[in-house]
CSV table of C-alpha atoms in Angstrom, one decimal:
chain,number,residue,atom,x,y,z
A,1,MET,CA,2.9,27.9,-7.7
A,2,LYS,CA,-0.3,28.1,-5.6
A,3,ILE,CA,-1.5,25.1,-3.7
A,4,TYR,CA,-5.2,25.8,-4.4
A,5,THR,CA,-6.5,26.1,-8.0
A,6,LYS,CA,-10.3,26.3,-7.3
A,7,THR,CA,-10.9,24.0,-10.3
A,8,GLY,CA,-12.2,21.3,-8.0
A,9,ASP,CA,-14.7,23.4,-6.0
A,10,ALA,CA,-17.7,21.9,-7.9
A,11,GLY,CA,-16.6,18.3,-7.2
A,12,GLN,CA,-14.6,17.6,-10.4
A,13,THR,CA,-10.9,17.0,-10.8
A,14,SER,CA,-8.5,16.2,-13.6
A,15,LEU,CA,-6.9,12.9,-14.4
A,16,VAL,CA,-3.5,12.6,-16.0
A,17,GLY,CA,-4.0,14.1,-19.5
A,18,GLY,CA,-6.7,16.6,-18.3
A,19,GLN,CA,-9.9,14.6,-18.5
A,20,ARG,CA,-12.4,15.9,-15.9
A,21,VAL,CA,-14.1,13.4,-13.7
A,22,SER,CA,-16.1,13.3,-10.5
A,23,LYS,CA,-14.1,13.3,-7.3
A,24,CYS,CA,-16.1,10.3,-6.1
A,25,CYS,CA,-15.6,8.1,-9.1
A,26,GLU,CA,-14.0,4.6,-8.7
A,27,ARG,CA,-10.7,5.8,-10.2
A,28,LEU,CA,-10.4,8.6,-7.7
A,29,GLU,CA,-11.4,6.2,-4.9
A,30,SER,CA,-8.6,3.8,-5.9
A,31,TYR,CA,-5.8,6.3,-6.0
A,32,GLY,CA,-7.1,8.2,-3.1
A,33,THR,CA,-6.9,5.1,-0.9
A,34,VAL,CA,-3.3,4.6,-2.2
A,35,ASP,CA,-2.5,8.2,-1.2
A,36,GLU,CA,-4.0,7.5,2.3
A,37,LEU,CA,-1.8,4.4,2.5
A,38,ASN,CA,1.2,6.5,1.6
A,39,SER,CA,0.4,8.8,4.5
A,40,HIS,CA,0.1,6.0,7.0
A,41,ILE,CA,3.5,4.7,5.7
A,42,GLY,CA,5.0,8.1,6.5
A,43,LEU,CA,3.9,7.7,10.1
A,44,LEU,CA,5.2,4.1,10.2
A,45,ILE,CA,8.6,5.3,9.0
A,46,THR,CA,8.8,7.6,12.0
A,47,LEU,CA,8.1,4.7,14.3
A,48,CYS,CA,10.7,2.3,12.8
A,49,LYS,CA,14.1,2.1,14.3
A,50,ASP,CA,15.7,-0.2,11.7
A,51,ALA,CA,17.4,1.7,8.8
A,52,THR,CA,16.8,-1.2,6.4
A,53,ASP,CA,13.0,-1.1,7.1
A,54,GLN,CA,13.0,2.7,6.8
A,55,LYS,CA,14.8,2.6,3.5
A,56,PHE,CA,12.5,0.0,2.0
A,57,LEU,CA,9.4,1.9,3.3
A,58,LEU,CA,10.7,5.0,1.5
A,59,GLU,CA,11.0,2.9,-1.7
A,60,VAL,CA,7.4,1.7,-1.2
A,61,GLN,CA,6.3,5.3,-0.8
A,62,ALA,CA,8.0,6.2,-4.1
A,63,ASN,CA,6.4,3.2,-5.8
A,64,LEU,CA,3.0,4.1,-4.5
A,65,PHE,CA,3.4,7.4,-6.5
A,66,VAL,CA,3.9,5.2,-9.6
A,67,VAL,CA,0.8,3.2,-8.7
A,68,GLY,CA,-1.2,6.4,-8.1
A,69,GLY,CA,0.0,7.8,-11.5
A,70,TYR,CA,-1.1,4.6,-13.2
A,71,LEU,CA,-4.5,4.7,-11.6
A,72,ALA,CA,-4.9,8.5,-12.3
A,73,THR,CA,-4.5,7.7,-16.0
A,74,ASP,CA,-7.6,6.5,-18.0
A,75,ASN,CA,-5.6,4.3,-20.3
A,76,SER,CA,-8.6,4.1,-22.7
A,77,GLN,CA,-8.1,7.8,-23.3
A,78,ARG,CA,-4.4,8.2,-22.9
A,79,GLU,CA,-1.3,6.0,-22.9
A,80,VAL,CA,0.2,5.4,-19.5
A,81,ARG,CA,3.5,7.3,-19.0
A,82,PRO,CA,6.6,5.0,-18.7
A,83,GLY,CA,7.2,6.4,-15.2
A,84,ASN,CA,3.8,5.2,-14.1
A,85,ILE,CA,4.2,1.5,-14.9
A,86,VAL,CA,4.5,-1.1,-12.1
A,87,THR,CA,7.2,-3.6,-13.1
A,88,PRO,CA,7.6,-7.2,-12.1
A,89,GLU,CA,10.9,-6.2,-10.4
A,90,MET,CA,8.9,-3.9,-8.0
A,91,VAL,CA,6.7,-6.9,-7.1
A,92,ARG,CA,9.8,-9.2,-6.7
A,93,ASP,CA,11.4,-6.6,-4.4
A,94,ILE,CA,8.5,-6.9,-2.0
A,95,GLU,CA,8.7,-10.7,-2.1
A,96,LEU,CA,12.4,-10.5,-1.2
A,97,GLN,CA,11.6,-8.3,1.7
A,98,ILE,CA,8.9,-10.6,3.0
A,99,ASP,CA,11.3,-13.5,2.7
A,100,ARG,CA,13.9,-11.5,4.7
A,101,LEU,CA,11.4,-10.6,7.4
A,102,GLN,CA,10.1,-14.2,7.7
A,103,THR,CA,13.6,-15.3,8.7
A,104,LEU,CA,13.6,-12.9,11.6
A,105,VAL,CA,10.4,-14.2,13.3
A,106,PRO,CA,9.2,-17.5,14.6
A,107,PRO,CA,7.0,-19.5,12.3
A,108,LEU,CA,3.4,-18.5,12.3
A,109,ARG,CA,1.1,-21.2,13.7
A,110,LEU,CA,-2.0,-19.4,14.7
A,111,PHE,CA,-4.0,-16.3,13.8
A,112,ILE,CA,-2.7,-13.2,15.5
A,113,LEU,CA,-4.5,-10.0,16.5
A,114,PRO,CA,-3.2,-6.6,15.3
A,115,GLY,CA,-1.2,-4.9,17.9
A,116,GLY,CA,1.9,-5.2,20.0
A,117,THR,CA,4.2,-2.2,19.8
A,118,TYR,CA,3.1,1.1,18.4
A,119,ALA,CA,5.1,0.5,15.3
A,120,ALA,CA,3.7,-3.0,14.7
A,121,ALA,CA,0.1,-1.7,15.3
A,122,GLN,CA,0.8,1.0,12.7
A,123,ALA,CA,2.1,-1.6,10.2
A,124,HIS,CA,-1.2,-3.5,10.7
A,125,VAL,CA,-3.1,-0.2,9.9
A,126,CYS,CA,-1.0,0.0,6.7
A,127,ARG,CA,-1.9,-3.6,5.9
A,128,THR,CA,-5.7,-3.0,6.3
A,129,VAL,CA,-5.6,0.3,4.3
A,130,CYS,CA,-3.6,-1.6,1.6
A,131,ARG,CA,-6.3,-4.3,1.5
A,132,ARG,CA,-8.9,-1.6,1.0
A,133,ALA,CA,-6.8,0.0,-1.8
A,134,GLU,CA,-6.8,-3.5,-3.4
A,135,ARG,CA,-10.6,-3.7,-3.2
A,136,ASP,CA,-11.0,-0.2,-4.6
A,137,ILE,CA,-8.7,-1.1,-7.5
A,138,LEU,CA,-10.7,-4.2,-8.2
A,139,ARG,CA,-13.9,-2.2,-8.1
A,140,LEU,CA,-12.3,0.1,-10.7
A,141,ALA,CA,-11.5,-2.9,-12.9
A,142,GLU,CA,-15.1,-4.1,-12.5
A,143,THR,CA,-16.3,-0.8,-14.1
A,144,GLY,CA,-14.5,-2.0,-17.3
A,145,ALA,CA,-11.3,0.0,-16.7
A,146,GLU,CA,-8.2,-1.8,-17.7
A,147,VAL,CA,-6.0,-2.5,-14.6
A,148,ASP,CA,-2.6,-4.0,-15.2
A,149,ALA,CA,-2.0,-7.3,-13.4
A,150,GLN,CA,1.3,-6.0,-12.0
A,151,VAL,CA,-0.6,-3.2,-10.1
A,152,LEU,CA,-2.8,-5.7,-8.4
A,153,ALA,CA,0.1,-8.0,-7.7
A,154,TYR,CA,2.1,-5.1,-6.2
A,155,ILE,CA,-0.7,-4.1,-3.9
A,156,ASN,CA,-1.5,-7.6,-2.9
A,157,ARG,CA,2.1,-8.4,-2.0
A,158,LEU,CA,2.4,-5.1,-0.2
A,159,SER,CA,-0.3,-6.0,2.3
A,160,ASP,CA,1.5,-9.2,3.0
A,161,TYR,CA,4.7,-7.3,3.5
A,162,PHE,CA,3.0,-5.1,6.2
A,163,PHE,CA,1.9,-8.2,8.0
A,164,ALA,CA,5.4,-9.6,8.0
A,165,LEU,CA,6.8,-6.2,9.0
A,166,ALA,CA,4.4,-6.0,12.0
A,167,ARG,CA,5.6,-9.3,13.3
A,168,LYS,CA,9.2,-8.3,12.8
A,169,LEU,CA,8.7,-5.0,14.6
A,170,ASN,CA,7.2,-6.8,17.6
A,171,ALA,CA,10.1,-9.3,17.6
A,172,ASP,CA,12.6,-6.4,17.5
A,173,GLU,CA,11.2,-5.1,20.8
A,174,LYS,CA,10.8,-8.6,22.2
A,175,VAL,CA,7.0,-8.2,22.3
A,176,GLU,CA,5.1,-11.4,21.5
A,177,ASP,CA,2.3,-11.4,18.9
A,178,THR,CA,-1.1,-11.7,20.5
A,179,VAL,CA,-2.6,-15.0,19.5
A,180,TRP,CA,-6.3,-14.9,18.6
A,181,LYS,CA,-8.4,-17.0,21.0
A,182,ARG,CA,-12.2,-17.5,20.7
A,183,ILE,CA,-13.8,-16.0,23.8
């Protein structure tokens, strides 16, 4: 199987089901940002030392393929494949991880700046790319495309997870979060 097909050379690509669309349409922007997030998570995994965190991040990467498959399907033209449906259990799993991480760090009392360890800084990059993916998905919905509430819930929780993970990664290395102070 060749990597290149030449079918996208004129700025068009195919959605799930074969429908041709512009590479700069809202649908492509939404799942392109999800793909970008997945790449940043790949880097984050290499920086994490905790096997539990690594394992969950691998699950997140797999789930983002589900999200991407959902977003790559124009469900007004084609039914979403069962393997591309975000479930309430996927959202709940993130919530459980956030709760676990919250028990491992001091209570948050002030705003913090992104940074600390390299791994924590990368988790903050994942958080902000995740927030952009959420905005892109919302823009897609504003075009009239149907977007399942579980997709939005998953992406929203995921950005919260990256914030909690960043704090935990700093705590693992005994690096204090940098508190925001007005200068």
